[in-house]
Amino acid sequence: PNYISVSKLANLLNCRIETLIKDLTKLGFANISHNYILSREYVELILQEYNYVLPASQAAITSKNIYDGLKAPANPKFLQRRPPVVTIMGHVDHGKTTIIDYLRKSSVVSGEHGGITQHIGAFQIVTPVSKKSITFLDTPGHAAFLKMRERGANITDIIVLVVSIEDSVMPQTLEAIKHIKNSGNELIVAITKIDTIKRPKDREKAIERVTNDLISQDIPVEKIGGDVQVIPISAKTGENMDLFEESIILLSDIMDVRAENSLKTLVEGWVLESQVRKTVGNVATVLVKRGTLQKGKILLCGNTYCRVKLMVDDLGKDVIKAEPAQVVEVRGWKDLVRAGDEVIQTVSESVAKKYINRRIALQAVEKDAVTVENLNEQRREEAE
Ligand code: GTP
Ligand code: MG
């Protein structure tokens, strides 16, 4: 329907009809009653003028929340420690990729499978001293991450902010700091490229400069009694890299990150990347958030599902199970899933199909409905 009554719109916007009528009158509408019918264009105008937003919690089942009904409530009995999930942010050229390359290489070399790493957007390392795992996501700027964030999914635990010892805080460092503050993630700072300054005294001075710049940005670093660790590193020479890895473990120990991972727990996760691979078919990189993923389990995602045929890690190696914070490429999807979508396990293929059909039916109805979301989407499309 491209028309909506004033009372229905007020209902939708969760505001009083009288308030809406008053606003409409100010916009030039005359003699408006409760059942006055507004066209889509006018609704658009009203929304724009008054910045109305849909209330977040709506009891109704929609295509967006229909799968939530499949999620079991948390069972604290099965909560176990899991590896932290970490992303790296920072100004351009400050050394993000070099850190990732270093960590990847050292973990690949120390593992039995020396060789080519497949790009699946994430990888797990085992720290050199404490022998604990850390999951690194190497594409945090990616559209999928924005989508997950929009849907309230905060999939990372810790953000590493890299700041070059040569340049200190730069524009994109500030942007990253803003993001970190908004996200509520825990923070570790890595001052990179320390090998470029040889004299200990000069190096110390430069580290202090960066630290002070961070303090000016209200980062509560340890130096001033805060809890943000600042680790000077060189990803080129490897200096302090073990300290850096252990500092992440230390923080995650304090955070006590946990997830349910009994085999009975229904799996939940997020798609980080997806693609069609020659001879393999539809594949999706999945970050497991809850439960333990195994071959044969049924996963629902978007309007499609999969009976897990095969799982491989970032080294292309077969994986028999994937626990929380593990990232695996999942094969066996009927159709291509979309990055940023949630993955939920169902007890059977028929349950998955039933939910997909209900979702498709809901989508068909929602497509034409006058909703704030639809109008916003339309506005976005027109703006592009
Ligand atoms: P973007 O992806 O473009 O934002 O950059 P980045 O943050 O990934 O930086 P990258 O790792 O590509 O490093 C940029 C340059 O700095 C490269 O030439 C690296 O070789 C160099 N570099 C990175 N880390 C170090 C380091 O620890 N020491 C030295 N000497 N050079 C480094
Ligand atoms: Mg890079």
GROMACS .gro file of C-alpha atoms and ligand atoms in nm:
model
  417
    1PRO     CA    1   0.000   0.000   0.000
    2ASN     CA    2   0.123   0.343  -0.089
    3TYR     CA    3  -0.123   0.516   0.141
    4ILE     CA    4  -0.153   0.523   0.515
    5SER     CA    5  -0.395   0.682   0.762
    6VAL     CA    6  -0.283   0.938   1.015
    7SER     CA    7  -0.374   0.713   1.305
    8LYS     CA    8  -0.186   0.418   1.157
    9LEU     CA    9   0.120   0.635   1.097
   10ALA     CA   10   0.108   0.770   1.451
   11ASN     CA   11   0.091   0.413   1.569
   12LEU     CA   12   0.387   0.319   1.354
   13LEU     CA   13   0.591   0.610   1.482
   14ASN     CA   14   0.482   0.548   1.836
   15CYS     CA   15   0.374   0.907   1.884
   16ARG     CA   16   0.044   1.061   1.992
   17ILE     CA   17  -0.204   1.122   1.711
   18GLU     CA   18  -0.259   1.475   1.839
   19THR     CA   19   0.113   1.548   1.814
   20LEU     CA   20   0.130   1.416   1.461
   21ILE     CA   21  -0.177   1.619   1.359
   22LYS     CA   22  -0.020   1.931   1.506
   23ASP     CA   23   0.301   1.867   1.310
   24LEU     CA   24   0.101   1.810   0.993
   25THR     CA   25  -0.088   2.132   1.041
   26LYS     CA   26   0.241   2.317   1.073
   27LEU     CA   27   0.341   2.164   0.741
   28GLY     CA   28   0.030   2.309   0.578
   29PHE     CA   29  -0.222   2.027   0.602
   30ALA     CA   30  -0.571   2.149   0.685
   31ASN     CA   31  -0.870   1.981   0.852
   32ILE     CA   32  -0.692   1.661   0.939
   33SER     CA   33  -0.871   1.384   1.122
   34HIS     CA   34  -0.757   1.046   1.253
   35ASN     CA   35  -0.848   0.867   0.936
   36TYR     CA   36  -0.703   1.123   0.700
   37ILE     CA   37  -0.514   0.934   0.432
   38LEU     CA   38  -0.159   1.033   0.349
   39SER     CA   39   0.025   0.937   0.034
   40ARG     CA   40   0.373   0.792   0.047
   41GLU     CA   41   0.526   1.119  -0.069
   42TYR     CA   42   0.371   1.310   0.216
   43VAL     CA   43   0.474   1.052   0.468
   44GLU     CA   44   0.824   1.089   0.333
   45LEU     CA   45   0.806   1.464   0.381
   46ILE     CA   46   0.680   1.433   0.735
   47LEU     CA   47   0.947   1.188   0.835
   48GLN     CA   48   1.214   1.410   0.693
   49GLU     CA   49   1.082   1.720   0.859
   50TYR     CA   50   1.048   1.573   1.207
   51ASN     CA   51   1.312   1.301   1.213
   52TYR     CA   52   1.069   1.041   1.332
   53VAL     CA   53   1.217   0.701   1.393
   54LEU     CA   54   1.060   0.364   1.448
   55PRO     CA   55   1.086   0.242   1.805
   56ALA     CA   56   1.350  -0.029   1.827
   57SER     CA   57   1.153  -0.297   2.000
   58GLN     CA   58   0.848  -0.413   1.815
   59ALA     CA   59   0.672  -0.723   1.927
   60ALA     CA   60   0.565  -0.820   1.575
   61ILE     CA   61   0.749  -1.095   1.391
   62THR     CA   62   0.927  -0.955   1.088
   63SER     CA   63   1.162  -1.097   0.830
   64LYS     CA   64   1.444  -0.941   1.032
   65ASN     CA   65   1.369  -1.106   1.364
   66ILE     CA   66   1.189  -1.426   1.266
   67TYR     CA   67   1.496  -1.643   1.322
   68ASP     CA   68   1.541  -1.510   1.675
   69GLY     CA   69   1.269  -1.751   1.775
   70LEU     CA   70   1.508  -2.036   1.697
   71LYS     CA   71   1.770  -1.918   1.942
   72ALA     CA   72   1.778  -2.100   2.272
   73PRO     CA   73   1.818  -1.886   2.583
   74ALA     CA   74   2.170  -1.879   2.725
   75ASN     CA   75   2.259  -2.176   2.939
   76PRO     CA   76   2.528  -2.070   3.189
   77LYS     CA   77   2.605  -2.434   3.262
   78PHE     CA   78   2.780  -2.469   2.927
   79LEU     CA   79   2.970  -2.140   2.936
   80GLN     CA   80   3.341  -2.192   2.874
   81ARG     CA   81   3.637  -1.968   2.813
   82ARG     CA   82   3.692  -1.892   2.447
   83PRO     CA   83   3.969  -1.713   2.258
   84PRO     CA   84   3.935  -1.335   2.222
   85VAL     CA   85   3.836  -1.192   1.884
   86VAL     CA   86   4.060  -0.904   1.787
   87THR     CA   87   4.063  -0.644   1.511
   88ILE     CA   88   4.339  -0.403   1.422
   89MET     CA   89   4.272  -0.041   1.336
   90GLY     CA   90   4.485   0.264   1.271
   91HIS     CA   91   4.602   0.530   1.030
   92VAL     CA   92   4.699   0.433   0.677
   93ASP     CA   93   5.054   0.293   0.651
   94HIS     CA   94   5.098   0.266   1.026
   95GLY     CA   95   5.160  -0.107   0.997
   96LYS     CA   96   4.833  -0.303   1.029
   97THR     CA   97   4.903  -0.544   0.745
   98THR     CA   98   5.262  -0.595   0.855
   99ILE     CA   99   5.144  -0.703   1.200
  100ILE     CA  100   4.894  -0.945   1.049
  101ASP     CA  101   5.156  -1.083   0.812
  102TYR     CA  102   5.397  -1.130   1.099
  103LEU     CA  103   5.142  -1.309   1.316
  104ARG     CA  104   5.023  -1.525   1.030
  105LYS     CA  105   5.370  -1.622   0.923
  106SER     CA  106   5.493  -1.704   1.269
  107SER     CA  107   5.188  -1.915   1.336
  108VAL     CA  108   5.208  -2.088   0.999
  109VAL     CA  109   5.579  -2.159   1.034
  110SER     CA  110   5.540  -2.294   1.384
  111GLY     CA  111   5.250  -2.512   1.274
  112GLU     CA  112   5.295  -2.829   1.075
  113HIS     CA  113   5.136  -2.684   0.763
  114GLY     CA  114   5.394  -2.443   0.635
  115GLY     CA  115   5.273  -2.283   0.318
  116ILE     CA  116   5.014  -2.076   0.148
  117THR     CA  117   4.742  -1.923   0.358
  118GLN     CA  118   4.404  -1.893   0.203
  119HIS     CA  119   4.239  -1.560   0.245
  120ILE     CA  120   3.930  -1.614   0.456
  121GLY     CA  121   3.932  -1.279   0.633
  122ALA     CA  122   4.039  -1.415   0.966
  123PHE     CA  123   4.289  -1.645   1.131
  124GLN     CA  124   4.375  -1.787   1.466
  125ILE     CA  125   4.717  -1.793   1.627
  126VAL     CA  126   4.858  -1.963   1.933
  127THR     CA  127   5.066  -1.731   2.147
  128PRO     CA  128   5.434  -1.817   2.193
  129VAL     CA  129   5.450  -1.812   2.572
  130SER     CA  130   5.109  -1.894   2.720
  131LYS     CA  131   5.007  -2.113   2.424
  132LYS     CA  132   4.660  -1.964   2.412
  133SER     CA  133   4.457  -1.887   2.100
  134ILE     CA  134   4.364  -1.548   1.960
  135THR     CA  135   4.134  -1.490   1.662
  136PHE     CA  136   4.229  -1.198   1.440
  137LEU     CA  137   3.983  -1.054   1.192
  138ASP     CA  138   4.176  -0.883   0.917
  139THR     CA  139   3.898  -0.697   0.740
  140PRO     CA  140   3.734  -0.473   1.000
  141GLY     CA  141   3.667  -0.192   0.757
  142HIS     CA  142   3.461  -0.420   0.539
  143ALA     CA  143   3.093  -0.358   0.459
  144ALA     CA  144   2.998  -0.681   0.636
  145PHE     CA  145   3.125  -0.538   0.962
  146LEU     CA  146   2.918  -0.225   0.923
  147LYS     CA  147   2.613  -0.440   0.857
  148MET     CA  148   2.673  -0.653   1.164
  149ARG     CA  149   2.726  -0.343   1.372
  150GLU     CA  150   2.406  -0.189   1.242
  151ARG     CA  151   2.229  -0.496   1.366
  152GLY     CA  152   2.381  -0.460   1.706
  153ALA     CA  153   2.632  -0.740   1.671
  154ASN     CA  154   2.961  -0.654   1.830
  155ILE     CA  155   3.168  -0.947   1.714
  156THR     CA  156   3.505  -0.821   1.832
  157ASP     CA  157   3.620  -0.816   2.193
  158ILE     CA  158   3.938  -0.616   2.160
  159ILE     CA  159   4.056  -0.352   1.918
  160VAL     CA  160   4.428  -0.301   1.866
  161LEU     CA  161   4.502   0.058   1.773
  162VAL     CA  162   4.828   0.088   1.583
  163VAL     CA  163   5.014   0.417   1.598
  164SER     CA  164   5.343   0.462   1.418
  165ILE     CA  165   5.627   0.588   1.633
  166GLU     CA  166   5.730   0.813   1.343
  167ASP     CA  167   5.399   0.990   1.287
  168SER     CA  168   5.211   0.949   1.617
  169VAL     CA  169   4.837   1.029   1.615
  170MET     CA  170   4.701   1.108   1.267
  171PRO     CA  171   4.351   1.178   1.125
  172GLN     CA  172   4.254   0.812   1.085
  173THR     CA  173   4.390   0.737   1.430
  174LEU     CA  174   4.138   0.989   1.560
  175GLU     CA  175   3.860   0.822   1.360
  176ALA     CA  176   3.956   0.485   1.501
  177ILE     CA  177   3.957   0.629   1.855
  178LYS     CA  178   3.608   0.766   1.797
  179HIS     CA  179   3.493   0.427   1.677
  180ILE     CA  180   3.652   0.247   1.970
  181LYS     CA  181   3.483   0.479   2.219
  182ASN     CA  182   3.145   0.426   2.053
  183SER     CA  183   3.183   0.052   2.021
  184GLY     CA  184   3.261  -0.010   2.384
  185ASN     CA  185   3.534  -0.256   2.284
  186GLU     CA  186   3.842  -0.297   2.497
  187LEU     CA  187   4.155  -0.131   2.364
  188ILE     CA  188   4.524  -0.209   2.337
  189VAL     CA  189   4.764   0.034   2.172
  190ALA     CA  190   5.059  -0.089   1.968
  191ILE     CA  191   5.322   0.172   1.891
  192THR     CA  192   5.467   0.036   1.568
  193LYS     CA  193   5.792   0.067   1.377
  194ILE     CA  194   6.010   0.115   1.684
  195ASP     CA  195   6.303  -0.033   1.490
  196THR     CA  196   6.321   0.291   1.293
  197ILE     CA  197   6.461   0.470   1.598
  198LYS     CA  198   6.783   0.307   1.713
  199ARG     CA  199   6.906   0.520   2.003
  200PRO     CA  200   6.730   0.407   2.321
  201LYS     CA  201   6.697   0.763   2.449
  202ASP     CA  202   6.542   0.890   2.127
  203ARG     CA  203   6.315   0.592   2.114
  204GLU     CA  204   6.197   0.650   2.468
  205LYS     CA  205   6.126   1.013   2.388
  206ALA     CA  206   5.927   0.919   2.079
  207ILE     CA  207   5.724   0.662   2.273
  208GLU     CA  208   5.648   0.928   2.531
  209ARG     CA  209   5.534   1.166   2.260
  210VAL     CA  210   5.288   0.909   2.123
  211THR     CA  211   5.168   0.824   2.474
  212ASN     CA  212   5.105   1.190   2.551
  213ASP     CA  213   4.918   1.234   2.225
  214LEU     CA  214   4.696   0.942   2.328
  215ILE     CA  215   4.638   1.097   2.668
  216SER     CA  216   4.528   1.419   2.494
  217GLN     CA  217   4.265   1.204   2.322
  218ASP     CA  218   4.138   1.084   2.659
  219ILE     CA  219   4.281   0.734   2.625
  220PRO     CA  220   4.330   0.603   2.978
  221VAL     CA  221   4.676   0.455   2.932
  222GLU     CA  222   4.859   0.278   3.212
  223LYS     CA  223   5.105   0.565   3.247
  224ILE     CA  224   4.832   0.781   3.400
  225GLY     CA  225   4.678   0.501   3.602
  226GLY     CA  226   4.436   0.378   3.336
  227ASP     CA  227   4.402   0.022   3.211
  228VAL     CA  228   4.496   0.061   2.843
  229GLN     CA  229   4.821  -0.119   2.770
  230VAL     CA  230   5.062   0.052   2.532
  231ILE     CA  231   5.307  -0.189   2.370
  232PRO     CA  232   5.596  -0.061   2.156
  233ILE     CA  233   5.661  -0.315   1.879
  234SER     CA  234   5.832  -0.377   1.552
  235ALA     CA  235   5.651  -0.615   1.322
  236LYS     CA  236   5.955  -0.600   1.098
  237THR     CA  237   6.216  -0.726   1.344
  238GLY     CA  238   5.966  -0.902   1.570
  239GLU     CA  239   6.076  -0.700   1.871
  240ASN     CA  240   5.819  -0.720   2.152
  241MET     CA  241   5.575  -0.913   1.935
  242ASP     CA  242   5.548  -1.190   2.195
  243LEU     CA  243   5.476  -0.926   2.459
  244PHE     CA  244   5.211  -0.783   2.231
  245GLU     CA  245   5.042  -1.121   2.189
  246GLU     CA  246   5.053  -1.191   2.561
  247SER     CA  247   4.908  -0.848   2.637
  248ILE     CA  248   4.601  -0.951   2.440
  249ILE     CA  249   4.576  -1.273   2.641
  250LEU     CA  250   4.617  -1.079   2.965
  251LEU     CA  251   4.332  -0.847   2.872
  252SER     CA  252   4.105  -1.131   2.759
  253ASP     CA  253   4.176  -1.311   3.087
  254ILE     CA  254   4.058  -1.005   3.274
  255MET     CA  255   3.755  -0.974   3.044
  256ASP     CA  256   3.686  -1.344   3.098
  257VAL     CA  257   3.536  -1.393   2.752
  258ARG     CA  258   3.307  -1.695   2.742
  259ALA     CA  259   3.063  -1.876   2.517
  260GLU     CA  260   2.857  -2.191   2.532
  261ASN     CA  261   3.030  -2.466   2.345
  262SER     CA  262   2.866  -2.792   2.429
  263LEU     CA  263   2.791  -3.010   2.129
  264LYS     CA  264   2.422  -2.980   2.214
  265THR     CA  265   2.416  -2.600   2.202
  266LEU     CA  266   2.257  -2.480   1.880
  267VAL     CA  267   2.527  -2.302   1.682
  268GLU     CA  268   2.513  -1.930   1.615
  269GLY     CA  269   2.760  -1.729   1.411
  270TRP     CA  270   2.816  -1.458   1.154
  271VAL     CA  271   2.912  -1.466   0.788
  272LEU     CA  272   3.229  -1.264   0.733
  273GLU     CA  273   3.270  -1.338   0.363
  274SER     CA  274   3.105  -1.548   0.097
  275GLN     CA  275   3.176  -1.650  -0.258
  276VAL     CA  276   3.118  -1.909  -0.527
  277ARG     CA  277   3.428  -2.120  -0.570
  278LYS     CA  278   3.496  -2.321  -0.881
  279THR     CA  279   3.435  -2.694  -0.830
  280VAL     CA  280   3.349  -2.629  -0.464
  281GLY     CA  281   3.032  -2.421  -0.497
  282ASN     CA  282   2.892  -2.175  -0.248
  283VAL     CA  283   3.120  -2.113   0.046
  284ALA     CA  284   3.091  -1.886   0.348
  285THR     CA  285   3.346  -1.781   0.605
  286VAL     CA  286   3.170  -1.815   0.938
  287LEU     CA  287   3.276  -1.684   1.275
  288VAL     CA  288   3.129  -1.917   1.534
  289LYS     CA  289   2.979  -1.724   1.822
  290ARG     CA  290   2.810  -1.999   2.016
  291GLY     CA  291   2.807  -2.378   2.011
  292THR     CA  292   3.034  -2.617   1.827
  293LEU     CA  293   2.999  -2.648   1.453
  294GLN     CA  294   3.039  -2.992   1.297
  295LYS     CA  295   2.982  -3.160   0.965
  296GLY     CA  296   2.622  -3.258   0.902
  297LYS     CA  297   2.469  -2.978   1.110
  298ILE     CA  298   2.197  -2.769   0.945
  299LEU     CA  299   2.263  -2.395   0.924
  300LEU     CA  300   2.008  -2.132   0.835
  301CYS     CA  301   2.118  -1.798   0.693
  302GLY     CA  302   1.922  -1.534   0.502
  303ASN     CA  303   1.688  -1.714   0.266
  304THR     CA  304   1.899  -2.023   0.233
  305TYR     CA  305   2.047  -2.306   0.437
  306CYS     CA  306   2.316  -2.567   0.433
  307ARG     CA  307   2.392  -2.912   0.560
  308VAL     CA  308   2.757  -2.863   0.646
  309LYS     CA  309   2.947  -3.073   0.397
  310LEU     CA  310   3.298  -2.964   0.476
  311MET     CA  311   3.478  -2.707   0.687
  312VAL     CA  312   3.827  -2.578   0.618
  313ASP     CA  313   4.053  -2.335   0.802
  314ASP     CA  314   4.266  -2.054   0.664
  315LEU     CA  315   4.532  -2.306   0.563
  316GLY     CA  316   4.285  -2.500   0.352
  317LYS     CA  317   4.300  -2.782   0.603
  318ASP     CA  318   3.994  -2.990   0.693
  319VAL     CA  319   3.841  -2.900   1.026
  320ILE     CA  320   3.622  -3.150   1.210
  321LYS     CA  321   3.477  -2.902   1.458
  322ALA     CA  322   3.474  -2.527   1.501
  323GLU     CA  323   3.429  -2.383   1.846
  324PRO     CA  324   3.337  -2.030   1.956
  325ALA     CA  325   3.573  -1.762   1.818
  326GLN     CA  326   3.692  -2.000   1.548
  327VAL     CA  327   3.655  -1.894   1.186
  328VAL     CA  328   3.602  -2.157   0.919
  329GLU     CA  329   3.501  -2.175   0.558
  330VAL     CA  330   3.173  -2.367   0.545
  331ARG     CA  331   3.079  -2.555   0.229
  332GLY     CA  332   2.745  -2.698   0.128
  333TRP     CA  333   2.516  -2.393   0.098
  334LYS     CA  334   2.220  -2.425  -0.136
  335ASP     CA  335   2.259  -2.060  -0.238
  336LEU     CA  336   2.515  -1.791  -0.176
  337VAL     CA  337   2.476  -1.627   0.165
  338ARG     CA  338   2.553  -1.263   0.228
  339ALA     CA  339   2.842  -1.128   0.430
  340GLY     CA  340   2.718  -0.971   0.751
  341ASP     CA  341   2.425  -1.208   0.791
  342GLU     CA  342   2.368  -1.419   1.097
  343VAL     CA  343   2.392  -1.797   1.090
  344ILE     CA  344   2.166  -2.008   1.310
  345GLN     CA  345   2.155  -2.384   1.348
  346THR     CA  346   1.822  -2.564   1.318
  347VAL     CA  347   1.741  -2.913   1.437
  348SER     CA  348   1.644  -3.033   1.091
  349GLU     CA  349   1.633  -2.944   0.726
  350SER     CA  350   1.254  -2.922   0.733
  351VAL     CA  351   1.260  -2.665   1.014
  352ALA     CA  352   1.507  -2.458   0.814
  353LYS     CA  353   1.288  -2.475   0.504
  354LYS     CA  354   0.978  -2.383   0.700
  355TYR     CA  355   1.142  -2.076   0.850
  356ILE     CA  356   1.281  -1.969   0.513
  357ASN     CA  357   0.937  -1.991   0.354
  358ARG     CA  358   0.782  -1.788   0.633
  359ARG     CA  359   1.055  -1.531   0.599
  360ILE     CA  360   1.007  -1.503   0.223
  361ALA     CA  361   0.633  -1.451   0.275
  362LEU     CA  362   0.701  -1.178   0.530
  363GLN     CA  363   0.947  -1.009   0.298
  364ALA     CA  364   0.687  -0.996   0.021
  365VAL     CA  365   0.442  -0.818   0.249
  366GLU     CA  366   0.701  -0.587   0.400
  367LYS     CA  367   0.836  -0.477   0.064
  368ASP     CA  368   0.527  -0.271  -0.014
  369ALA     CA  369   0.435  -0.158   0.333
  370VAL     CA  370   0.480   0.202   0.435
  371THR     CA  371   0.738   0.175   0.708
  372VAL     CA  372   1.007   0.409   0.824
  373GLU     CA  373   1.266   0.152   0.724
  374ASN     CA  374   1.133   0.117   0.372
  375LEU     CA  375   1.123   0.490   0.329
  376ASN     CA  376   1.473   0.525   0.464
  377GLU     CA  377   1.594   0.255   0.229
  378GLN     CA  378   1.423   0.424  -0.064
  379ARG     CA  379   1.580   0.753   0.039
  380ARG     CA  380   1.922   0.587   0.055
  381GLU     CA  381   1.876   0.436  -0.288
  382GLU     CA  382   1.769   0.767  -0.435
  383ALA     CA  383   2.065   0.942  -0.276
  384GLU     CA  384   2.310   0.699  -0.431
  385GTP     P1  385   4.717   0.045   0.491
  385GTP     O1  386   4.664  -0.094   0.474
  385GTP     O2  387   4.752   0.111   0.363
  385GTP     O3  388   4.632   0.132   0.578
  385GTP     O4  389   4.859   0.037   0.568
  385GTP     P2  390   4.896  -0.058   0.686
  385GTP     O5  391   4.857   0.005   0.815
  385GTP     O6  392   4.849  -0.195   0.661
  385GTP     O7  393   5.055  -0.050   0.682
  385GTP     P3  394   5.153  -0.160   0.627
  385GTP     O8  395   5.160  -0.275   0.718
  385GTP     O9  396   5.124  -0.185   0.485
  385GTP    O10  397   5.291  -0.082   0.643
  385GTP     C1  398   5.318   0.038   0.572
  385GTP     C2  399   5.467   0.050   0.550
  385GTP    O11  400   5.534   0.054   0.675
  385GTP     C3  401   5.527  -0.069   0.475
  385GTP    O12  402   5.626  -0.022   0.389
  385GTP     C4  403   5.588  -0.154   0.584
  385GTP    O13  404   5.698  -0.229   0.539
  385GTP     C5  405   5.630  -0.050   0.685
  385GTP     N1  406   5.628  -0.104   0.820
  385GTP     C6  407   5.526  -0.163   0.884
  385GTP     N2  408   5.561  -0.203   1.007
  385GTP     C7  409   5.690  -0.170   1.022
  385GTP     C8  410   5.785  -0.185   1.127
  385GTP    O14  411   5.758  -0.235   1.234
  385GTP     N3  412   5.911  -0.135   1.104
  385GTP     C9  413   5.946  -0.075   0.988
  385GTP     N4  414   6.069  -0.031   0.976
  385GTP     N5  415   5.859  -0.059   0.887
  385GTP    C10  416   5.734  -0.106   0.902
  386MG      MG  417   4.715  -0.270   0.515
   0.00000   0.00000   0.00000
